[in-house]
One Martini backbone bead per residue (centre of mass of N, CA, C, O) as a GRO file, in nm:
protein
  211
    1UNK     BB    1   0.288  -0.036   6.864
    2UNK     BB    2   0.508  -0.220   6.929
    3UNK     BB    3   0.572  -0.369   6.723
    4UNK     BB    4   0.640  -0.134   6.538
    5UNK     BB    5   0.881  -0.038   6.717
    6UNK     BB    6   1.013  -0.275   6.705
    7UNK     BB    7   1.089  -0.339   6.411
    8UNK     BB    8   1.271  -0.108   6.398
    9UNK     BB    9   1.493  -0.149   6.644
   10UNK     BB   10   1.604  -0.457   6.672
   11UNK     BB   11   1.852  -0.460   6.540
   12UNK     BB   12   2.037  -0.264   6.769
   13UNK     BB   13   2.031  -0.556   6.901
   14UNK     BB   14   2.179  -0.827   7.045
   15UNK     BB   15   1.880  -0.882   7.096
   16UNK     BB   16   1.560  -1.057   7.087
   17UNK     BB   17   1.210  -0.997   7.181
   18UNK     BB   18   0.853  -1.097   7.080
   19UNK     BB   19   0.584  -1.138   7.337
   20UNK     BB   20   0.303  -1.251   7.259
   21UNK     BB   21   0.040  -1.278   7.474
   22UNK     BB   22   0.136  -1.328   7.769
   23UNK     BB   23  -0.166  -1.401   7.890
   24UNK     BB   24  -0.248  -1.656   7.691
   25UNK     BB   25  -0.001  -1.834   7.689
   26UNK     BB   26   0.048  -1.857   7.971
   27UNK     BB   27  -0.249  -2.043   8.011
   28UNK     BB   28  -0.150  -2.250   7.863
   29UNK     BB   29   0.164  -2.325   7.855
   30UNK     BB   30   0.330  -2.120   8.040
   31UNK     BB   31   0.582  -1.972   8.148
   32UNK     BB   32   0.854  -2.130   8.053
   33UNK     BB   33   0.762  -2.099   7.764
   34UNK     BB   34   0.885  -1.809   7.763
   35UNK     BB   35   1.124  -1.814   7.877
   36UNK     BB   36   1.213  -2.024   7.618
   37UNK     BB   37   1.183  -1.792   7.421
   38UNK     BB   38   1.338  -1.560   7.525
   39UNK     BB   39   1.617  -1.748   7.434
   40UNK     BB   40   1.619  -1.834   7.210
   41UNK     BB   41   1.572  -1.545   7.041
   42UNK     BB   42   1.844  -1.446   7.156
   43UNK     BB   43   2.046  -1.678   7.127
   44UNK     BB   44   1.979  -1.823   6.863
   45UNK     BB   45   1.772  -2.104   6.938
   46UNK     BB   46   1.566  -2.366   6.902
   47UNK     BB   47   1.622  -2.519   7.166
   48UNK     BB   48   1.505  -2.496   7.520
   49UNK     BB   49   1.561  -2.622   7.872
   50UNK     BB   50   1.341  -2.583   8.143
   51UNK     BB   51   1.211  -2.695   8.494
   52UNK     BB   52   1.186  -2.375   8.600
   53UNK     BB   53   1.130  -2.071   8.673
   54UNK     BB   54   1.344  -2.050   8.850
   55UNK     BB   55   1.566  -2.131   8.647
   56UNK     BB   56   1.439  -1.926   8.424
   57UNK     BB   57   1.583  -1.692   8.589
   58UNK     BB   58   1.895  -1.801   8.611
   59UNK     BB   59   1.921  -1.757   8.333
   60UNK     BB   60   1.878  -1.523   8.210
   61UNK     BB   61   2.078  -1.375   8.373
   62UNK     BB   62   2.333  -1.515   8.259
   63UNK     BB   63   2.284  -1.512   7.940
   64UNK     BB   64   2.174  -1.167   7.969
   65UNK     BB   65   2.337  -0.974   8.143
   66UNK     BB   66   2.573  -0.884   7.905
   67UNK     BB   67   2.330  -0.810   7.696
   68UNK     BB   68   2.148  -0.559   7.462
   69UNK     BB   69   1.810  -0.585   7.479
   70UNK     BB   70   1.523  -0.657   7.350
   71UNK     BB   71   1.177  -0.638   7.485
   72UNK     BB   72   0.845  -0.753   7.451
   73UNK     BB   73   0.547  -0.798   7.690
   74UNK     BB   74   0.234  -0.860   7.554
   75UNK     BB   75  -0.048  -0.861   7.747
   76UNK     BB   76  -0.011  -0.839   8.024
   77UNK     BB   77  -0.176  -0.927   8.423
   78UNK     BB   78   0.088  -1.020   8.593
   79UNK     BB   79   0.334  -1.024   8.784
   80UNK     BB   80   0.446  -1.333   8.725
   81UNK     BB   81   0.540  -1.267   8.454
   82UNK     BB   82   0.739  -1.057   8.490
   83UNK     BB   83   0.913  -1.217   8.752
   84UNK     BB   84   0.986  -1.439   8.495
   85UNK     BB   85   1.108  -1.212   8.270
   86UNK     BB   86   1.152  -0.881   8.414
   87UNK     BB   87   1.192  -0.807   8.704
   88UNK     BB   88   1.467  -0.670   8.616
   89UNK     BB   89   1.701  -0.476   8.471
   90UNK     BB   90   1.956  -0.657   8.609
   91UNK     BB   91   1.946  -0.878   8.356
   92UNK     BB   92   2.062  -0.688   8.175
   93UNK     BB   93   2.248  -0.513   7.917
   94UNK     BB   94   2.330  -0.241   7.879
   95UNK     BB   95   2.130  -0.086   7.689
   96UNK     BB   96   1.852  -0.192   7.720
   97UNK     BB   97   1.470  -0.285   7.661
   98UNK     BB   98   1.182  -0.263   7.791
   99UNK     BB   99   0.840  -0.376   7.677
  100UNK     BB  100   0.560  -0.305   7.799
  101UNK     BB  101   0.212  -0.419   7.799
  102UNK     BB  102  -0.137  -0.301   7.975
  103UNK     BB  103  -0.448  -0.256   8.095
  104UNK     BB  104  -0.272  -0.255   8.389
  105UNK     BB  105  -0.165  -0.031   8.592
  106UNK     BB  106  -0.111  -0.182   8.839
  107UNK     BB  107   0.111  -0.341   8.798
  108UNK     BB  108   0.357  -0.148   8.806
  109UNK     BB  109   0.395  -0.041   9.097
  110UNK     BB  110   0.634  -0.224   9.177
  111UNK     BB  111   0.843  -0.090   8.886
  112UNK     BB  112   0.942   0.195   8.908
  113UNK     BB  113   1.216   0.154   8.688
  114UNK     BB  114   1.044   0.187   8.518
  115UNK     BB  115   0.822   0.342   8.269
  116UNK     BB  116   0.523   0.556   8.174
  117UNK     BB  117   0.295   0.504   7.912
  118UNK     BB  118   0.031   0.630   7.750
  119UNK     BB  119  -0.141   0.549   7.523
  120UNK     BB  120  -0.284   0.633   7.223
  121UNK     BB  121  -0.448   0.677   6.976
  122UNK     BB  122  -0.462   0.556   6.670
  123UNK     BB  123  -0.353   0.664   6.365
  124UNK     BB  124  -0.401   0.582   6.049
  125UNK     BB  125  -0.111   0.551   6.002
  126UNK     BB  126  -0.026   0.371   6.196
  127UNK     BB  127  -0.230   0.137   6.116
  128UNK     BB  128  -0.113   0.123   5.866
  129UNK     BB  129   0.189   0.026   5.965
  130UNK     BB  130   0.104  -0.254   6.134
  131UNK     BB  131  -0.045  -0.405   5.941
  132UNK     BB  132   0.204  -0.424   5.723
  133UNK     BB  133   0.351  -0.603   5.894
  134UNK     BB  134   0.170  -0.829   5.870
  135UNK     BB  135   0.060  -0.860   5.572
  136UNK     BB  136   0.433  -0.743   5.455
  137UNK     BB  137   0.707  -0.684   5.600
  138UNK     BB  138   0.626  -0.387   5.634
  139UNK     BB  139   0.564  -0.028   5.642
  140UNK     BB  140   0.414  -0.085   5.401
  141UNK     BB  141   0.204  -0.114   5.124
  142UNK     BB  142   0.193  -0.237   4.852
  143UNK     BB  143   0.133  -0.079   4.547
  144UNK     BB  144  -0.155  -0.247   4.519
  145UNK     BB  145  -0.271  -0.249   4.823
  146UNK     BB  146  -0.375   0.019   4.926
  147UNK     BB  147  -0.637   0.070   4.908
  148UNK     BB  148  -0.727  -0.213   5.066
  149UNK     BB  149  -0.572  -0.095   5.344
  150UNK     BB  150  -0.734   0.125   5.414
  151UNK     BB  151  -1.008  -0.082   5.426
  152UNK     BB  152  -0.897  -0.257   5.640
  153UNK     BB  153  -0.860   0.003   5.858
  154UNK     BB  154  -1.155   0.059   5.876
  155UNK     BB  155  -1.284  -0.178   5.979
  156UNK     BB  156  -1.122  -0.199   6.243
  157UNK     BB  157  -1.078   0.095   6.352
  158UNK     BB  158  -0.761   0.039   6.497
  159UNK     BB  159  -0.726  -0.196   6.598
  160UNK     BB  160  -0.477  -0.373   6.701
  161UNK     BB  161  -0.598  -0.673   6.731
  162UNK     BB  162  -0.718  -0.645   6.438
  163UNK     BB  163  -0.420  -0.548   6.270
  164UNK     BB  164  -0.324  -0.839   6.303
  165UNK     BB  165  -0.542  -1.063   6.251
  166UNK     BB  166  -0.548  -0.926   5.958
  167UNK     BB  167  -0.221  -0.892   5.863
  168UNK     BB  168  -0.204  -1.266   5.930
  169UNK     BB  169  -0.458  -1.358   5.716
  170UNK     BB  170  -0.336  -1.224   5.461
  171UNK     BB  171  -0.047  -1.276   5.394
  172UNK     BB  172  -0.064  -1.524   5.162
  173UNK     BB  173  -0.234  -1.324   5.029
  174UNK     BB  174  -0.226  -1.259   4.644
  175UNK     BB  175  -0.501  -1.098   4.571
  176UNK     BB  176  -0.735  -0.882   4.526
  177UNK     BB  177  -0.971  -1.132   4.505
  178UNK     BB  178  -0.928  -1.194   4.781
  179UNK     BB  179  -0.938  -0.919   4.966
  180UNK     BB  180  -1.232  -0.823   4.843
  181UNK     BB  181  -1.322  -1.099   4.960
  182UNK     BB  182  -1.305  -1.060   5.199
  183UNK     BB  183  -1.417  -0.807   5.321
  184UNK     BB  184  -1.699  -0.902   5.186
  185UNK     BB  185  -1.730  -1.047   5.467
  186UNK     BB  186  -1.648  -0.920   5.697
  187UNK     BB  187  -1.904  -0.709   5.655
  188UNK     BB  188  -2.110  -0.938   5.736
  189UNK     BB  189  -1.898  -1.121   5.909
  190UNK     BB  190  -1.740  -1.174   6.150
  191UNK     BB  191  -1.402  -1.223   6.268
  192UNK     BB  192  -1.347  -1.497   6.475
  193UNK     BB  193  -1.059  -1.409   6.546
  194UNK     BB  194  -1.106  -1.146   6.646
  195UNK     BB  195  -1.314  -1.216   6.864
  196UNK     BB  196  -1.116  -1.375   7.019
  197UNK     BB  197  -0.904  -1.176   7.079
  198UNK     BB  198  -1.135  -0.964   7.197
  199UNK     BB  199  -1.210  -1.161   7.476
  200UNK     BB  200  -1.006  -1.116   7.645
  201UNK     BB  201  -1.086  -0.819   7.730
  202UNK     BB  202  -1.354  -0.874   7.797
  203UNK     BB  203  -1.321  -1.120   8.053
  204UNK     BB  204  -1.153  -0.891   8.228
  205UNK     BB  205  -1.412  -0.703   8.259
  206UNK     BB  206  -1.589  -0.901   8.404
  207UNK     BB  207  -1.399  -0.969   8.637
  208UNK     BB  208  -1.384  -0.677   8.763
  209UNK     BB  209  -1.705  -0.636   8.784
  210UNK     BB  210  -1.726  -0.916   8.987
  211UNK     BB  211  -1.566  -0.791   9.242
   0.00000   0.00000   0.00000
């Protein structure tokens, strides 16, 4: 849902960023990691280096203090990810947009001036219009795809990292026989790739379980 909302709106604002993924990415690369991107990101530079959280902190706010900008921070758990991409809202220039998505509602409570609202459940047409993003780079699927695209939006039941890495597994594959040899594999063996990041949601949901 976040990604389909950037897509529609990133273009209004002085830069953007969509930081998918930021708690396997923390996890994996370190926040500097982030910082790095979305600095990059906002700023349409190829690579810039930061040697701390905290210098990365006040570049952030430095460089982006005075611009409008949308930033979305996709799959947050920790508050120190918050604290280290988009502490306050007066990070950033007036008219900016910071959209968190988050499975721990406790997470936001320490940032009041945030807005909170619980996603409801997509239906067929959100779900189709997320894949279509991923795996034709545009909200509706093209014309020979419909059907294809409607198919492959049911097997993931609507999920919406599902219709992530399904609609860029697709996405360079251009023949109906590649999409519907694909999904005929998919009904038999899942994919790995959602399995995988499916697992993300698994093991805290055991992690809390287990506290």
């Amino acid at each position: 849902i976040a990604k389909a909302v950037y897509n529609l709106i990133f273009h209004k604002f002085d830069g953007s960023s969509f930081l998918a993924d930021v708690r396997d990415v923390s996890e994996k690369n370190g926040l500097v990691h982030l910082q790095e991107k979305l600095l990059c990101d906002v700023l349409m530079k190829k690579e810039l280096k930061i040697s701390s959280k905290h210098r990365g902190i006040k570049e952030i706010k430095d460089r982006l203090g005075c611009r409008r900008i949308l930033v979305v921070l996709d799959d947050v758990n920790q508050f120190d990810q918050l604290n280290a991409l988009a502490g306050k809202r007066d990070w950033f220039g007036l008219g900016s947009r910071i959209i968190i998505t988050t499975r721990d509602k406790h997470l936001l409570e320490n940032f009041e001036e945030y807005e909170k609202y619980k996603a409801k459940e997509m239906d067929h047409d959100e779900s189709l219009q997320l894949f279509s993003w991923h795996a034709f780079g545009q909200d509706h699927p093209i014309k020979d795809y419909v059907e294809d695209s409607n198919a492959m939006v049911r097997y993931t039941g609507g999920l919406p990292l599902a219709l992530e890495v399904m609609g860029s597994f697709l996405l360079d594959k251009r023949t109906k026989s590649e999409w519907r040899s694909t999904l005929e594999k998919l009904q038999k063996i899942p994919n790995h790739r959602i399995q995988e990041k499916l697992k993300i949601s698994y093991d805290e949901l055991d992690r809390i379980q287990q506290t």
